[in-house]
Amino acid sequence: LFSNLSSVSTDDRAGADCAVDYLLRCGHRNIAMLGGSLDISDTSARRYEGFLDAFRRQGLEFDAQRFYYAGRFSYENGYTGMQTILKRAPEVTAVFAMADVIAIGAIRAACDAGKRVPEDISVIGYDGLKVGDYYCPKLSTIAQSLDRIALRSFEIIMACVENGAQARHITVPFTLSCKQSVRNLLKE
């Protein structure tokens, strides 16, 4: 973050922690992560750390060589990442995707590989994009309130323009949106 620029976002680390904690509470242990390059994306780095936080609390180790795929936040990289994970770690039962577009690409790749979501592989995304509600299955995700982010951003801009206010960094709440793409292994 730059001290002279304002920002409004969710707490990416806490959001990722929440998503992975949910997968762990559903009995998953072989969890893959699809996301961005950690050295060039602060968002990816924070979400990666949140993933690790959830694992550490359970005393689990994360094998990034087998279970992490770094690419762009896109449908295509979600697809390619899921293909790569299925080859590297066929025992995978769940995926945390750092963005909903990655999650949707991953679900398509899993289906094309003959896997069912969530029966064979659970997937959770991050963003809360509306398309997730119309995808099959409906996407579980960490939902960010775009309306709240936009409103707070507007308030900051107006305070700067009208009153010369200093730059501010604000976090807004997120919600865990449990839909259809995650299977609870413990309820069977």
PDB file of C-alpha atoms in Angstrom:
ATOM      1  CA  LEU A   1       0.000   0.000   0.000  1.00  0.00           C
ATOM      2  CA  PHE A   2       1.135   3.513  -0.773  1.00  0.00           C
ATOM      3  CA  SER A   3       0.748   6.083   1.989  1.00  0.00           C
ATOM      4  CA  ASN A   4      -0.539   8.739  -0.433  1.00  0.00           C
ATOM      5  CA  LEU A   5      -3.228   6.509  -2.006  1.00  0.00           C
ATOM      6  CA  SER A   6      -6.495   5.401  -0.460  1.00  0.00           C
ATOM      7  CA  SER A   7      -7.922   1.898  -0.708  1.00  0.00           C
ATOM      8  CA  VAL A   8     -11.052  -0.007   0.234  1.00  0.00           C
ATOM      9  CA  SER A   9     -10.972  -3.796   0.339  1.00  0.00           C
ATOM     10  CA  THR A  10     -11.797  -6.846   2.384  1.00  0.00           C
ATOM     11  CA  ASP A  11      -9.168  -8.426   4.623  1.00  0.00           C
ATOM     12  CA  ASP A  12      -7.789 -10.865   2.045  1.00  0.00           C
ATOM     13  CA  ARG A  13      -5.839 -12.881   4.590  1.00  0.00           C
ATOM     14  CA  ALA A  14      -8.822 -13.322   6.915  1.00  0.00           C
ATOM     15  CA  GLY A  15     -11.115 -14.141   3.988  1.00  0.00           C
ATOM     16  CA  ALA A  16      -8.831 -16.877   2.681  1.00  0.00           C
ATOM     17  CA  ASP A  17      -8.407 -18.230   6.213  1.00  0.00           C
ATOM     18  CA  CYS A  18     -12.204 -18.366   6.538  1.00  0.00           C
ATOM     19  CA  ALA A  19     -12.623 -20.228   3.223  1.00  0.00           C
ATOM     20  CA  VAL A  20      -9.966 -22.826   4.011  1.00  0.00           C
ATOM     21  CA  ASP A  21     -11.170 -23.223   7.584  1.00  0.00           C
ATOM     22  CA  TYR A  22     -14.602 -24.051   6.123  1.00  0.00           C
ATOM     23  CA  LEU A  23     -13.055 -26.740   3.885  1.00  0.00           C
ATOM     24  CA  LEU A  24     -11.156 -28.158   6.859  1.00  0.00           C
ATOM     25  CA  ARG A  25     -14.331 -28.181   8.999  1.00  0.00           C
ATOM     26  CA  CYS A  26     -15.970 -30.157   6.188  1.00  0.00           C
ATOM     27  CA  GLY A  27     -13.289 -32.851   6.608  1.00  0.00           C
ATOM     28  CA  HIS A  28     -11.011 -31.984   3.686  1.00  0.00           C
ATOM     29  CA  ARG A  29      -7.259 -32.353   4.162  1.00  0.00           C
ATOM     30  CA  ASN A  30      -5.968 -32.725   0.584  1.00  0.00           C
ATOM     31  CA  ILE A  31      -6.697 -29.139  -0.394  1.00  0.00           C
ATOM     32  CA  ALA A  32      -5.166 -27.433  -3.416  1.00  0.00           C
ATOM     33  CA  MET A  33      -4.840 -23.700  -3.947  1.00  0.00           C
ATOM     34  CA  LEU A  34      -5.093 -21.923  -7.283  1.00  0.00           C
ATOM     35  CA  GLY A  35      -4.013 -18.309  -7.373  1.00  0.00           C
ATOM     36  CA  GLY A  36      -1.615 -15.673  -8.534  1.00  0.00           C
ATOM     37  CA  SER A  37       2.128 -15.161  -8.438  1.00  0.00           C
ATOM     38  CA  LEU A  38       3.066 -14.412  -4.850  1.00  0.00           C
ATOM     39  CA  ASP A  39       6.014 -12.191  -5.742  1.00  0.00           C
ATOM     40  CA  ILE A  40       4.030  -9.763  -7.910  1.00  0.00           C
ATOM     41  CA  SER A  41       0.545  -9.801  -6.380  1.00  0.00           C
ATOM     42  CA  ASP A  42      -0.042  -8.506  -2.849  1.00  0.00           C
ATOM     43  CA  THR A  43      -3.596  -9.868  -2.990  1.00  0.00           C
ATOM     44  CA  SER A  44      -2.306 -13.344  -3.847  1.00  0.00           C
ATOM     45  CA  ALA A  45       0.344 -13.175  -1.123  1.00  0.00           C
ATOM     46  CA  ARG A  46      -2.228 -12.197   1.528  1.00  0.00           C
ATOM     47  CA  ARG A  47      -4.678 -14.911   0.429  1.00  0.00           C
ATOM     48  CA  TYR A  48      -1.845 -17.460   0.396  1.00  0.00           C
ATOM     49  CA  GLU A  49      -0.938 -16.510   3.973  1.00  0.00           C
ATOM     50  CA  GLY A  50      -4.582 -16.849   5.025  1.00  0.00           C
ATOM     51  CA  PHE A  51      -4.636 -20.344   3.539  1.00  0.00           C
ATOM     52  CA  LEU A  52      -1.520 -21.239   5.541  1.00  0.00           C
ATOM     53  CA  ASP A  53      -3.008 -19.721   8.733  1.00  0.00           C
ATOM     54  CA  ALA A  54      -5.946 -22.147   8.555  1.00  0.00           C
ATOM     55  CA  PHE A  55      -3.598 -25.096   7.940  1.00  0.00           C
ATOM     56  CA  ARG A  56      -1.270 -24.114  10.803  1.00  0.00           C
ATOM     57  CA  ARG A  57      -4.148 -23.924  13.299  1.00  0.00           C
ATOM     58  CA  GLN A  58      -4.904 -27.573  12.499  1.00  0.00           C
ATOM     59  CA  GLY A  59      -1.223 -28.538  12.705  1.00  0.00           C
ATOM     60  CA  LEU A  60      -1.164 -29.364   8.987  1.00  0.00           C
ATOM     61  CA  GLU A  61       1.692 -28.906   6.525  1.00  0.00           C
ATOM     62  CA  PHE A  62       1.046 -27.525   3.037  1.00  0.00           C
ATOM     63  CA  ASP A  63       2.987 -29.074   0.140  1.00  0.00           C
ATOM     64  CA  ALA A  64       3.065 -26.112  -2.246  1.00  0.00           C
ATOM     65  CA  GLN A  65       5.082 -28.027  -4.847  1.00  0.00           C
ATOM     66  CA  ARG A  66       2.171 -30.403  -5.390  1.00  0.00           C
ATOM     67  CA  PHE A  67      -0.879 -28.454  -4.271  1.00  0.00           C
ATOM     68  CA  TYR A  68      -0.279 -24.841  -5.406  1.00  0.00           C
ATOM     69  CA  TYR A  69      -0.669 -23.513  -8.921  1.00  0.00           C
ATOM     70  CA  ALA A  70       0.185 -19.878  -9.676  1.00  0.00           C
ATOM     71  CA  GLY A  71      -1.337 -18.159 -12.669  1.00  0.00           C
ATOM     72  CA  ARG A  72      -3.402 -15.149 -13.612  1.00  0.00           C
ATOM     73  CA  PHE A  73      -6.849 -14.519 -12.145  1.00  0.00           C
ATOM     74  CA  SER A  74      -8.751 -15.907 -15.142  1.00  0.00           C
ATOM     75  CA  TYR A  75     -11.034 -18.718 -16.246  1.00  0.00           C
ATOM     76  CA  GLU A  76      -8.223 -20.091 -18.421  1.00  0.00           C
ATOM     77  CA  ASN A  77      -5.705 -20.267 -15.601  1.00  0.00           C
ATOM     78  CA  GLY A  78      -8.278 -21.870 -13.320  1.00  0.00           C
ATOM     79  CA  TYR A  79      -8.777 -24.511 -15.983  1.00  0.00           C
ATOM     80  CA  THR A  80      -5.041 -25.076 -16.555  1.00  0.00           C
ATOM     81  CA  GLY A  81      -4.341 -24.994 -12.823  1.00  0.00           C
ATOM     82  CA  MET A  82      -6.945 -27.661 -12.084  1.00  0.00           C
ATOM     83  CA  GLN A  83      -5.545 -29.875 -14.858  1.00  0.00           C
ATOM     84  CA  THR A  84      -2.068 -29.489 -13.348  1.00  0.00           C
ATOM     85  CA  ILE A  85      -3.251 -30.242  -9.795  1.00  0.00           C
ATOM     86  CA  LEU A  86      -5.138 -33.362 -10.931  1.00  0.00           C
ATOM     87  CA  LYS A  87      -1.892 -34.674 -12.469  1.00  0.00           C
ATOM     88  CA  ARG A  88       0.365 -33.694  -9.548  1.00  0.00           C
ATOM     89  CA  ALA A  89      -1.993 -34.626  -6.713  1.00  0.00           C
ATOM     90  CA  PRO A  90      -4.815 -36.936  -7.830  1.00  0.00           C
ATOM     91  CA  GLU A  91      -5.827 -37.391  -4.172  1.00  0.00           C
ATOM     92  CA  VAL A  92      -7.049 -33.770  -4.008  1.00  0.00           C
ATOM     93  CA  THR A  93     -10.562 -33.484  -2.534  1.00  0.00           C
ATOM     94  CA  ALA A  94     -10.941 -29.692  -2.392  1.00  0.00           C
ATOM     95  CA  VAL A  95      -9.687 -26.508  -4.021  1.00  0.00           C
ATOM     96  CA  PHE A  96      -9.437 -22.957  -2.702  1.00  0.00           C
ATOM     97  CA  ALA A  97      -9.423 -20.615  -5.697  1.00  0.00           C
ATOM     98  CA  MET A  98      -8.210 -17.074  -4.990  1.00  0.00           C
ATOM     99  CA  ALA A  99     -10.900 -15.686  -7.317  1.00  0.00           C
ATOM    100  CA  ASP A 100     -14.305 -16.832  -8.529  1.00  0.00           C
ATOM    101  CA  VAL A 101     -13.149 -16.777 -12.159  1.00  0.00           C
ATOM    102  CA  ILE A 102     -10.371 -19.212 -11.213  1.00  0.00           C
ATOM    103  CA  ALA A 103     -12.909 -21.404  -9.398  1.00  0.00           C
ATOM    104  CA  ILE A 104     -15.217 -21.542 -12.415  1.00  0.00           C
ATOM    105  CA  GLY A 105     -12.326 -22.500 -14.700  1.00  0.00           C
ATOM    106  CA  ALA A 106     -11.278 -25.172 -12.188  1.00  0.00           C
ATOM    107  CA  ILE A 107     -14.783 -26.645 -12.034  1.00  0.00           C
ATOM    108  CA  ARG A 108     -14.906 -26.874 -15.839  1.00  0.00           C
ATOM    109  CA  ALA A 109     -11.521 -28.669 -15.896  1.00  0.00           C
ATOM    110  CA  ALA A 110     -12.606 -31.089 -13.154  1.00  0.00           C
ATOM    111  CA  CYS A 111     -15.798 -31.903 -15.077  1.00  0.00           C
ATOM    112  CA  ASP A 112     -13.854 -32.359 -18.324  1.00  0.00           C
ATOM    113  CA  ALA A 113     -11.583 -34.802 -16.448  1.00  0.00           C
ATOM    114  CA  GLY A 114     -14.621 -36.869 -15.401  1.00  0.00           C
ATOM    115  CA  LYS A 115     -14.789 -35.490 -11.850  1.00  0.00           C
ATOM    116  CA  ARG A 116     -18.011 -34.288 -10.240  1.00  0.00           C
ATOM    117  CA  VAL A 117     -18.238 -31.117  -8.164  1.00  0.00           C
ATOM    118  CA  PRO A 118     -18.784 -31.373  -5.238  1.00  0.00           C
ATOM    119  CA  GLU A 119     -19.067 -35.181  -5.086  1.00  0.00           C
ATOM    120  CA  ASP A 120     -15.418 -35.809  -6.079  1.00  0.00           C
ATOM    121  CA  ILE A 121     -13.843 -32.378  -5.653  1.00  0.00           C
ATOM    122  CA  SER A 122     -15.116 -29.416  -3.646  1.00  0.00           C
ATOM    123  CA  VAL A 123     -14.343 -25.891  -4.863  1.00  0.00           C
ATOM    124  CA  ILE A 124     -14.604 -22.551  -3.077  1.00  0.00           C
ATOM    125  CA  GLY A 125     -13.838 -19.192  -4.652  1.00  0.00           C
ATOM    126  CA  TYR A 126     -13.265 -15.630  -3.536  1.00  0.00           C
ATOM    127  CA  ASP A 127     -15.142 -12.502  -4.657  1.00  0.00           C
ATOM    128  CA  GLY A 128     -18.856 -13.300  -4.636  1.00  0.00           C
ATOM    129  CA  LEU A 129     -19.412 -12.637  -8.342  1.00  0.00           C
ATOM    130  CA  LYS A 130     -23.052 -12.927  -9.440  1.00  0.00           C
ATOM    131  CA  VAL A 131     -22.117 -15.505 -12.101  1.00  0.00           C
ATOM    132  CA  GLY A 132     -21.423 -17.932  -9.245  1.00  0.00           C
ATOM    133  CA  ASP A 133     -25.136 -17.993  -8.427  1.00  0.00           C
ATOM    134  CA  TYR A 134     -25.949 -19.083 -11.972  1.00  0.00           C
ATOM    135  CA  TYR A 135     -23.164 -21.627 -12.375  1.00  0.00           C
ATOM    136  CA  CYS A 136     -23.848 -25.314 -11.841  1.00  0.00           C
ATOM    137  CA  PRO A 137     -23.260 -26.085  -9.053  1.00  0.00           C
ATOM    138  CA  LYS A 138     -23.780 -22.707  -7.385  1.00  0.00           C
ATOM    139  CA  LEU A 139     -20.353 -21.528  -6.244  1.00  0.00           C
ATOM    140  CA  SER A 140     -19.411 -21.349  -2.568  1.00  0.00           C
ATOM    141  CA  THR A 141     -17.272 -18.258  -2.098  1.00  0.00           C
ATOM    142  CA  ILE A 142     -15.985 -15.490   0.113  1.00  0.00           C
ATOM    143  CA  ALA A 143     -18.377 -12.714  -0.880  1.00  0.00           C
ATOM    144  CA  GLN A 144     -17.212  -9.132  -0.987  1.00  0.00           C
ATOM    145  CA  SER A 145     -19.864  -6.401  -0.998  1.00  0.00           C
ATOM    146  CA  LEU A 146     -19.125  -4.422  -4.146  1.00  0.00           C
ATOM    147  CA  ASP A 147     -21.835  -1.930  -3.176  1.00  0.00           C
ATOM    148  CA  ARG A 148     -20.201  -1.316   0.205  1.00  0.00           C
ATOM    149  CA  ILE A 149     -16.723  -1.055  -1.371  1.00  0.00           C
ATOM    150  CA  ALA A 150     -18.026   1.431  -3.962  1.00  0.00           C
ATOM    151  CA  LEU A 151     -19.844   3.523  -1.349  1.00  0.00           C
ATOM    152  CA  ARG A 152     -16.841   3.708   0.987  1.00  0.00           C
ATOM    153  CA  SER A 153     -14.576   4.573  -1.988  1.00  0.00           C
ATOM    154  CA  PHE A 154     -16.916   7.385  -2.995  1.00  0.00           C
ATOM    155  CA  GLU A 155     -16.968   8.712   0.580  1.00  0.00           C
ATOM    156  CA  ILE A 156     -13.165   8.756   0.692  1.00  0.00           C
ATOM    157  CA  ILE A 157     -12.904  10.556  -2.666  1.00  0.00           C
ATOM    158  CA  MET A 158     -15.438  13.165  -1.585  1.00  0.00           C
ATOM    159  CA  ALA A 159     -13.629  13.730   1.720  1.00  0.00           C
ATOM    160  CA  CYS A 160     -10.361  14.251  -0.154  1.00  0.00           C
ATOM    161  CA  VAL A 161     -11.879  16.610  -2.733  1.00  0.00           C
ATOM    162  CA  GLU A 162     -14.068  18.631  -0.382  1.00  0.00           C
ATOM    163  CA  ASN A 163     -11.943  18.669   2.782  1.00  0.00           C
ATOM    164  CA  GLY A 164      -8.422  17.728   1.704  1.00  0.00           C
ATOM    165  CA  ALA A 165      -8.608  14.557   3.824  1.00  0.00           C
ATOM    166  CA  GLN A 166      -5.586  12.295   4.073  1.00  0.00           C
ATOM    167  CA  ALA A 167      -5.336   8.941   2.310  1.00  0.00           C
ATOM    168  CA  ARG A 168      -7.121   6.134   4.148  1.00  0.00           C
ATOM    169  CA  HIS A 169      -7.039   2.356   3.986  1.00  0.00           C
ATOM    170  CA  ILE A 170     -10.352   0.796   4.943  1.00  0.00           C
ATOM    171  CA  THR A 171     -11.410  -2.820   5.151  1.00  0.00           C
ATOM    172  CA  VAL A 172     -15.033  -3.831   4.754  1.00  0.00           C
ATOM    173  CA  PRO A 173     -16.570  -7.093   5.973  1.00  0.00           C
ATOM    174  CA  PHE A 174     -16.819 -10.230   3.857  1.00  0.00           C
ATOM    175  CA  THR A 175     -19.203 -13.149   4.220  1.00  0.00           C
ATOM    176  CA  LEU A 176     -18.749 -16.874   3.772  1.00  0.00           C
ATOM    177  CA  SER A 177     -21.361 -17.837   1.182  1.00  0.00           C
ATOM    178  CA  CYS A 178     -21.948 -21.600   1.426  1.00  0.00           C
ATOM    179  CA  LYS A 179     -23.672 -22.758  -1.740  1.00  0.00           C
ATOM    180  CA  GLN A 180     -23.457 -26.077  -3.609  1.00  0.00           C
ATOM    181  CA  SER A 181     -19.821 -26.520  -4.647  1.00  0.00           C
ATOM    182  CA  VAL A 182     -18.482 -27.823  -1.310  1.00  0.00           C
ATOM    183  CA  ARG A 183     -19.169 -31.291   0.037  1.00  0.00           C
ATOM    184  CA  ASN A 184     -19.111 -31.957   3.774  1.00  0.00           C
ATOM    185  CA  LEU A 185     -17.208 -35.235   4.134  1.00  0.00           C
ATOM    186  CA  LEU A 186     -18.105 -35.473   7.833  1.00  0.00           C
ATOM    187  CA  LYS A 187     -21.883 -35.716   7.277  1.00  0.00           C
ATOM    188  CA  GLU A 188     -21.674 -39.093   5.564  1.00  0.00           C
TER     189      GLU A 188
END
